[in-house]
Amino acid sequence: MNQRPASGGTPLVPVASLEEYFRDSVDAALAANHVTVERDTSHYVVRLLTLFARADACYAAGEGARHRPLALMLADALDAPGSEERAVALQRLGDMSLFTAGFFAEALRDHSVGLDYYVNMGGSAYRSLACSGHASPRLQALAAIFAELAAKFISMVDVLHEVRDSARGTTDHDILRLYETWLHTGSPRAGRLLRQIGIEPSQQARTPWAH
């Protein structure tokens, strides 16, 4: 298959499978951002991106064209009748937070809740999953992955930013948005890109960030 320009002029690059494309992209983004994770964690993120590449996978039944607000997802988890149902709800909360923060950070800029909110909610959801006491076999098998995603959530958001920009062929970065991202989350990637264009972000200006 030959490459052909997309509507925006960016060539379409044929790949054997979507999962293979995301695996290569995630590996490259991890290396570019100097982020190290276990192979199982990387594979989990690749599978997540492959699943959410289908628009219908981003929305639960009855949600329409917008996913359920994170606060309501958390309420669903807290009100779940059993531990497995609670785990499923928390996993979706963590996954949606990671995917949205990684691929739609610019869109969050005009929302009532920003990128830091998604970082906090997602990290907390994964941390709760990792620390579940009476976990099912499925949850026990994923506990180490959830623990690493919780500990490195903002780094994985940076990795997904890199994957997104690579897919778009983006080379120009909006300085203001980079600076806002760094202010609210302390993103190492945003700090690195700011320094590359000659801006040294000030720690004193940062909004304190905590899960």
PDB file of C-alpha atoms in Angstrom:
ATOM      1  CA  MET A   1       0.000   0.000   0.000  1.00  0.00           C
ATOM      2  CA  ASN A   2       1.350   3.414  -0.974  1.00  0.00           C
ATOM      3  CA  GLN A   3       1.357   6.337   1.373  1.00  0.00           C
ATOM      4  CA  ARG A   4      -1.148   9.021   0.431  1.00  0.00           C
ATOM      5  CA  PRO A   5      -1.734  12.455   1.925  1.00  0.00           C
ATOM      6  CA  ALA A   6      -4.504  12.810   4.481  1.00  0.00           C
ATOM      7  CA  SER A   7      -6.838  15.798   4.313  1.00  0.00           C
ATOM      8  CA  GLY A   8      -4.373  17.828   6.381  1.00  0.00           C
ATOM      9  CA  GLY A   9      -1.445  16.891   4.133  1.00  0.00           C
ATOM     10  CA  THR A  10       0.107  14.358   6.558  1.00  0.00           C
ATOM     11  CA  PRO A  11       0.981  11.069   4.797  1.00  0.00           C
ATOM     12  CA  LEU A  12      -0.825   7.959   5.936  1.00  0.00           C
ATOM     13  CA  VAL A  13       1.652   5.270   6.986  1.00  0.00           C
ATOM     14  CA  PRO A  14       0.434   1.706   6.438  1.00  0.00           C
ATOM     15  CA  VAL A  15       0.942  -0.699   9.361  1.00  0.00           C
ATOM     16  CA  ALA A  16       0.325  -4.415   9.679  1.00  0.00           C
ATOM     17  CA  SER A  17      -1.988  -3.914  12.659  1.00  0.00           C
ATOM     18  CA  LEU A  18      -3.142  -1.133  14.942  1.00  0.00           C
ATOM     19  CA  GLU A  19      -1.730  -2.904  17.979  1.00  0.00           C
ATOM     20  CA  GLU A  20       1.670  -3.191  16.282  1.00  0.00           C
ATOM     21  CA  TYR A  21       1.567   0.520  15.456  1.00  0.00           C
ATOM     22  CA  PHE A  22       0.810   1.479  19.052  1.00  0.00           C
ATOM     23  CA  ARG A  23       3.445  -0.921  20.390  1.00  0.00           C
ATOM     24  CA  ASP A  24       6.137   0.716  18.268  1.00  0.00           C
ATOM     25  CA  SER A  25       4.839   4.206  19.106  1.00  0.00           C
ATOM     26  CA  VAL A  26       4.695   3.572  22.861  1.00  0.00           C
ATOM     27  CA  ASP A  27       8.177   2.028  22.889  1.00  0.00           C
ATOM     28  CA  ALA A  28       9.571   5.041  21.019  1.00  0.00           C
ATOM     29  CA  ALA A  29       7.742   7.495  23.308  1.00  0.00           C
ATOM     30  CA  LEU A  30       8.989   5.735  26.452  1.00  0.00           C
ATOM     31  CA  ALA A  31      12.545   6.032  25.175  1.00  0.00           C
ATOM     32  CA  ALA A  32      12.139   9.676  24.120  1.00  0.00           C
ATOM     33  CA  ASN A  33      10.811  10.624  27.572  1.00  0.00           C
ATOM     34  CA  HIS A  34      13.319   8.461  29.477  1.00  0.00           C
ATOM     35  CA  VAL A  35      10.459   6.554  31.130  1.00  0.00           C
ATOM     36  CA  THR A  36      11.009   2.938  32.149  1.00  0.00           C
ATOM     37  CA  VAL A  37       8.103   0.610  32.897  1.00  0.00           C
ATOM     38  CA  GLU A  38       7.687  -3.139  33.106  1.00  0.00           C
ATOM     39  CA  ARG A  39       6.830  -4.886  29.862  1.00  0.00           C
ATOM     40  CA  ASP A  40       3.406  -5.903  31.202  1.00  0.00           C
ATOM     41  CA  THR A  41       2.607  -2.254  31.938  1.00  0.00           C
ATOM     42  CA  SER A  42       3.666  -1.185  28.455  1.00  0.00           C
ATOM     43  CA  HIS A  43       1.558  -3.968  26.963  1.00  0.00           C
ATOM     44  CA  TYR A  44      -1.452  -2.863  29.033  1.00  0.00           C
ATOM     45  CA  VAL A  45      -1.157   0.690  27.685  1.00  0.00           C
ATOM     46  CA  VAL A  46      -0.790  -0.585  24.114  1.00  0.00           C
ATOM     47  CA  ARG A  47      -3.930  -2.714  24.482  1.00  0.00           C
ATOM     48  CA  LEU A  48      -5.752   0.268  25.990  1.00  0.00           C
ATOM     49  CA  LEU A  49      -4.868   2.485  23.026  1.00  0.00           C
ATOM     50  CA  THR A  50      -5.826  -0.245  20.569  1.00  0.00           C
ATOM     51  CA  LEU A  51      -9.215  -0.629  22.251  1.00  0.00           C
ATOM     52  CA  PHE A  52      -9.926   3.105  22.524  1.00  0.00           C
ATOM     53  CA  ALA A  53      -8.948   3.654  18.892  1.00  0.00           C
ATOM     54  CA  ARG A  54     -12.501   2.441  18.263  1.00  0.00           C
ATOM     55  CA  ALA A  55     -14.683   5.427  19.144  1.00  0.00           C
ATOM     56  CA  ASP A  56     -17.505   3.264  20.518  1.00  0.00           C
ATOM     57  CA  ALA A  57     -15.144   1.756  23.118  1.00  0.00           C
ATOM     58  CA  CYS A  58     -14.758   5.170  24.758  1.00  0.00           C
ATOM     59  CA  TYR A  59     -18.414   5.315  25.711  1.00  0.00           C
ATOM     60  CA  ALA A  60     -20.423   2.992  27.913  1.00  0.00           C
ATOM     61  CA  ALA A  61     -23.986   2.072  27.014  1.00  0.00           C
ATOM     62  CA  GLY A  62     -26.279   5.071  27.346  1.00  0.00           C
ATOM     63  CA  GLU A  63     -23.472   7.639  27.413  1.00  0.00           C
ATOM     64  CA  GLY A  64     -24.081   8.858  23.871  1.00  0.00           C
ATOM     65  CA  ALA A  65     -21.209  10.796  22.309  1.00  0.00           C
ATOM     66  CA  ARG A  66     -19.694  11.861  25.654  1.00  0.00           C
ATOM     67  CA  HIS A  67     -18.173   9.659  28.290  1.00  0.00           C
ATOM     68  CA  ARG A  68     -19.563   9.654  31.817  1.00  0.00           C
ATOM     69  CA  PRO A  69     -18.029  12.391  34.010  1.00  0.00           C
ATOM     70  CA  LEU A  70     -15.200  11.110  36.182  1.00  0.00           C
ATOM     71  CA  ALA A  71     -16.974  12.080  39.401  1.00  0.00           C
ATOM     72  CA  LEU A  72     -19.934   9.874  38.409  1.00  0.00           C
ATOM     73  CA  MET A  73     -17.575   7.032  37.474  1.00  0.00           C
ATOM     74  CA  LEU A  74     -16.092   7.292  40.959  1.00  0.00           C
ATOM     75  CA  ALA A  75     -19.598   7.283  42.445  1.00  0.00           C
ATOM     76  CA  ASP A  76     -20.368   4.146  40.423  1.00  0.00           C
ATOM     77  CA  ALA A  77     -17.303   2.473  41.924  1.00  0.00           C
ATOM     78  CA  LEU A  78     -18.181   3.502  45.470  1.00  0.00           C
ATOM     79  CA  ASP A  79     -21.776   2.299  45.040  1.00  0.00           C
ATOM     80  CA  ALA A  80     -20.853  -0.984  43.343  1.00  0.00           C
ATOM     81  CA  PRO A  81     -22.573  -4.021  44.929  1.00  0.00           C
ATOM     82  CA  GLY A  82     -19.426  -6.158  44.995  1.00  0.00           C
ATOM     83  CA  SER A  83     -15.629  -5.971  44.899  1.00  0.00           C
ATOM     84  CA  GLU A  84     -15.356  -7.125  41.289  1.00  0.00           C
ATOM     85  CA  GLU A  85     -17.928  -4.575  40.094  1.00  0.00           C
ATOM     86  CA  ARG A  86     -16.062  -1.901  42.032  1.00  0.00           C
ATOM     87  CA  ALA A  87     -12.781  -2.974  40.434  1.00  0.00           C
ATOM     88  CA  VAL A  88     -14.278  -2.815  36.939  1.00  0.00           C
ATOM     89  CA  ALA A  89     -15.596   0.705  37.591  1.00  0.00           C
ATOM     90  CA  LEU A  90     -12.254   1.892  39.020  1.00  0.00           C
ATOM     91  CA  GLN A  91     -10.360   0.367  36.105  1.00  0.00           C
ATOM     92  CA  ARG A  92     -12.560   2.225  33.615  1.00  0.00           C
ATOM     93  CA  LEU A  93     -12.049   5.426  35.599  1.00  0.00           C
ATOM     94  CA  GLY A  94      -8.278   4.982  35.510  1.00  0.00           C
ATOM     95  CA  ASP A  95      -8.233   4.024  31.840  1.00  0.00           C
ATOM     96  CA  MET A  96     -10.471   6.888  30.706  1.00  0.00           C
ATOM     97  CA  SER A  97      -8.459   9.382  32.771  1.00  0.00           C
ATOM     98  CA  LEU A  98      -5.161   8.213  31.272  1.00  0.00           C
ATOM     99  CA  PHE A  99      -6.454   8.150  27.704  1.00  0.00           C
ATOM    100  CA  THR A 100      -8.173  11.548  27.938  1.00  0.00           C
ATOM    101  CA  ALA A 101      -5.233  13.256  29.668  1.00  0.00           C
ATOM    102  CA  GLY A 102      -2.830  11.754  27.139  1.00  0.00           C
ATOM    103  CA  PHE A 103      -4.723  12.464  23.925  1.00  0.00           C
ATOM    104  CA  PHE A 104      -7.050  15.375  24.654  1.00  0.00           C
ATOM    105  CA  ALA A 105      -5.105  17.628  27.021  1.00  0.00           C
ATOM    106  CA  GLU A 106      -5.695  20.711  24.852  1.00  0.00           C
ATOM    107  CA  ALA A 107      -9.456  20.165  24.879  1.00  0.00           C
ATOM    108  CA  LEU A 108      -9.438  20.091  28.693  1.00  0.00           C
ATOM    109  CA  ARG A 109      -8.051  23.618  28.740  1.00  0.00           C
ATOM    110  CA  ASP A 110     -11.519  25.128  28.242  1.00  0.00           C
ATOM    111  CA  HIS A 111     -13.330  22.717  30.579  1.00  0.00           C
ATOM    112  CA  SER A 112     -14.384  23.359  34.152  1.00  0.00           C
ATOM    113  CA  VAL A 113     -11.927  20.647  35.204  1.00  0.00           C
ATOM    114  CA  GLY A 114      -8.402  20.569  33.821  1.00  0.00           C
ATOM    115  CA  LEU A 115      -5.617  18.145  33.118  1.00  0.00           C
ATOM    116  CA  ASP A 116      -4.537  17.972  36.751  1.00  0.00           C
ATOM    117  CA  TYR A 117      -8.023  16.734  37.711  1.00  0.00           C
ATOM    118  CA  TYR A 118      -7.716  13.817  35.279  1.00  0.00           C
ATOM    119  CA  VAL A 119      -4.222  13.060  36.550  1.00  0.00           C
ATOM    120  CA  ASN A 120      -5.435  13.004  40.158  1.00  0.00           C
ATOM    121  CA  MET A 121      -8.534  10.905  39.462  1.00  0.00           C
ATOM    122  CA  GLY A 122      -6.724   8.395  37.269  1.00  0.00           C
ATOM    123  CA  GLY A 123      -3.770   7.985  39.582  1.00  0.00           C
ATOM    124  CA  SER A 124      -6.048   7.514  42.580  1.00  0.00           C
ATOM    125  CA  ALA A 125      -8.189   4.924  40.758  1.00  0.00           C
ATOM    126  CA  TYR A 126      -5.165   2.837  39.771  1.00  0.00           C
ATOM    127  CA  ARG A 127      -3.726   3.151  43.275  1.00  0.00           C
ATOM    128  CA  SER A 128      -6.981   1.886  44.816  1.00  0.00           C
ATOM    129  CA  LEU A 129      -6.936  -1.083  42.450  1.00  0.00           C
ATOM    130  CA  ALA A 130      -3.330  -1.901  43.318  1.00  0.00           C
ATOM    131  CA  CYS A 131      -4.090  -1.785  47.044  1.00  0.00           C
ATOM    132  CA  SER A 132      -7.317  -3.825  46.992  1.00  0.00           C
ATOM    133  CA  GLY A 133      -7.319  -6.218  49.920  1.00  0.00           C
ATOM    134  CA  HIS A 134      -9.535  -9.126  48.844  1.00  0.00           C
ATOM    135  CA  ALA A 135      -8.794  -9.050  45.147  1.00  0.00           C
ATOM    136  CA  SER A 136     -10.072 -11.470  42.542  1.00  0.00           C
ATOM    137  CA  PRO A 137      -7.536 -13.527  40.569  1.00  0.00           C
ATOM    138  CA  ARG A 138      -7.990 -11.117  37.644  1.00  0.00           C
ATOM    139  CA  LEU A 139      -7.208  -8.131  39.850  1.00  0.00           C
ATOM    140  CA  GLN A 140      -4.252  -9.856  41.516  1.00  0.00           C
ATOM    141  CA  ALA A 141      -2.753 -10.494  38.071  1.00  0.00           C
ATOM    142  CA  LEU A 142      -3.008  -6.780  37.214  1.00  0.00           C
ATOM    143  CA  ALA A 143      -2.065  -5.341  40.623  1.00  0.00           C
ATOM    144  CA  ALA A 144       1.583  -4.674  39.751  1.00  0.00           C
ATOM    145  CA  ILE A 145       0.531  -2.925  36.517  1.00  0.00           C
ATOM    146  CA  PHE A 146      -1.950  -0.695  38.343  1.00  0.00           C
ATOM    147  CA  ALA A 147       0.662   0.140  40.997  1.00  0.00           C
ATOM    148  CA  GLU A 148       3.171   1.223  38.336  1.00  0.00           C
ATOM    149  CA  LEU A 149       0.567   3.253  36.428  1.00  0.00           C
ATOM    150  CA  ALA A 150      -0.398   5.008  39.673  1.00  0.00           C
ATOM    151  CA  ALA A 151       3.220   5.781  40.552  1.00  0.00           C
ATOM    152  CA  LYS A 152       4.105   6.986  37.042  1.00  0.00           C
ATOM    153  CA  PHE A 153       0.778   8.402  35.892  1.00  0.00           C
ATOM    154  CA  ILE A 154       2.041  11.824  34.795  1.00  0.00           C
ATOM    155  CA  SER A 155       5.016  10.201  33.043  1.00  0.00           C
ATOM    156  CA  MET A 156       2.624   7.934  31.132  1.00  0.00           C
ATOM    157  CA  VAL A 157       0.524  10.973  30.202  1.00  0.00           C
ATOM    158  CA  ASP A 158       3.721  12.446  28.740  1.00  0.00           C
ATOM    159  CA  VAL A 159       4.292   9.217  26.829  1.00  0.00           C
ATOM    160  CA  LEU A 160       0.786   9.375  25.345  1.00  0.00           C
ATOM    161  CA  HIS A 161       1.330  13.032  24.415  1.00  0.00           C
ATOM    162  CA  GLU A 162       4.377  11.856  22.466  1.00  0.00           C
ATOM    163  CA  VAL A 163       2.374   9.079  20.779  1.00  0.00           C
ATOM    164  CA  ARG A 164      -0.361  11.563  19.845  1.00  0.00           C
ATOM    165  CA  ASP A 165       2.054  14.128  18.422  1.00  0.00           C
ATOM    166  CA  SER A 166       3.875  11.436  16.499  1.00  0.00           C
ATOM    167  CA  ALA A 167       0.620  10.225  14.976  1.00  0.00           C
ATOM    168  CA  ARG A 168      -0.284  13.759  13.945  1.00  0.00           C
ATOM    169  CA  GLY A 169       3.157  14.509  12.610  1.00  0.00           C
ATOM    170  CA  THR A 170       3.219  17.542  14.898  1.00  0.00           C
ATOM    171  CA  THR A 171       6.492  19.440  15.287  1.00  0.00           C
ATOM    172  CA  ASP A 172       5.303  22.863  16.536  1.00  0.00           C
ATOM    173  CA  HIS A 173       4.250  23.144  20.178  1.00  0.00           C
ATOM    174  CA  ASP A 174       2.079  25.829  21.648  1.00  0.00           C
ATOM    175  CA  ILE A 175       4.339  27.474  24.247  1.00  0.00           C
ATOM    176  CA  LEU A 176       1.479  28.702  26.427  1.00  0.00           C
ATOM    177  CA  ARG A 177      -0.177  25.278  26.576  1.00  0.00           C
ATOM    178  CA  LEU A 178       3.132  23.608  27.337  1.00  0.00           C
ATOM    179  CA  TYR A 179       3.727  26.060  30.161  1.00  0.00           C
ATOM    180  CA  GLU A 180       0.200  25.589  31.546  1.00  0.00           C
ATOM    181  CA  THR A 181       0.637  21.825  31.452  1.00  0.00           C
ATOM    182  CA  TRP A 182       3.925  22.128  33.329  1.00  0.00           C
ATOM    183  CA  LEU A 183       2.438  24.546  35.874  1.00  0.00           C
ATOM    184  CA  HIS A 184      -0.501  22.277  36.730  1.00  0.00           C
ATOM    185  CA  THR A 185       1.119  18.841  36.567  1.00  0.00           C
ATOM    186  CA  GLY A 186       4.888  19.237  36.650  1.00  0.00           C
ATOM    187  CA  SER A 187       5.069  17.210  33.433  1.00  0.00           C
ATOM    188  CA  PRO A 188       8.736  16.339  32.761  1.00  0.00           C
ATOM    189  CA  ARG A 189       8.014  16.274  29.020  1.00  0.00           C
ATOM    190  CA  ALA A 190       6.498  19.773  29.057  1.00  0.00           C
ATOM    191  CA  GLY A 191       9.494  21.029  31.046  1.00  0.00           C
ATOM    192  CA  ARG A 192      11.920  19.386  28.617  1.00  0.00           C
ATOM    193  CA  LEU A 193      10.184  20.875  25.551  1.00  0.00           C
ATOM    194  CA  LEU A 194      10.108  24.324  27.155  1.00  0.00           C
ATOM    195  CA  ARG A 195      13.857  24.123  27.815  1.00  0.00           C
ATOM    196  CA  GLN A 196      14.450  23.049  24.218  1.00  0.00           C
ATOM    197  CA  ILE A 197      12.921  26.329  23.033  1.00  0.00           C
ATOM    198  CA  GLY A 198      14.853  28.372  25.591  1.00  0.00           C
ATOM    199  CA  ILE A 199      12.310  28.708  28.428  1.00  0.00           C
ATOM    200  CA  GLU A 200      13.364  27.633  31.912  1.00  0.00           C
ATOM    201  CA  PRO A 201      10.176  26.889  33.930  1.00  0.00           C
ATOM    202  CA  SER A 202      10.237  28.243  37.490  1.00  0.00           C
ATOM    203  CA  GLN A 203       9.430  25.927  40.382  1.00  0.00           C
ATOM    204  CA  GLN A 204       8.117  28.891  42.359  1.00  0.00           C
ATOM    205  CA  ALA A 205       5.370  29.440  39.781  1.00  0.00           C
ATOM    206  CA  ARG A 206       4.097  25.879  39.922  1.00  0.00           C
ATOM    207  CA  THR A 207       0.663  24.926  41.233  1.00  0.00           C
ATOM    208  CA  PRO A 208       1.227  22.212  43.878  1.00  0.00           C
ATOM    209  CA  TRP A 209       0.247  18.833  42.464  1.00  0.00           C
ATOM    210  CA  ALA A 210      -0.814  15.845  44.496  1.00  0.00           C
ATOM    211  CA  HIS A 211      -2.921  12.775  43.877  1.00  0.00           C
TER     212      HIS A 211
END
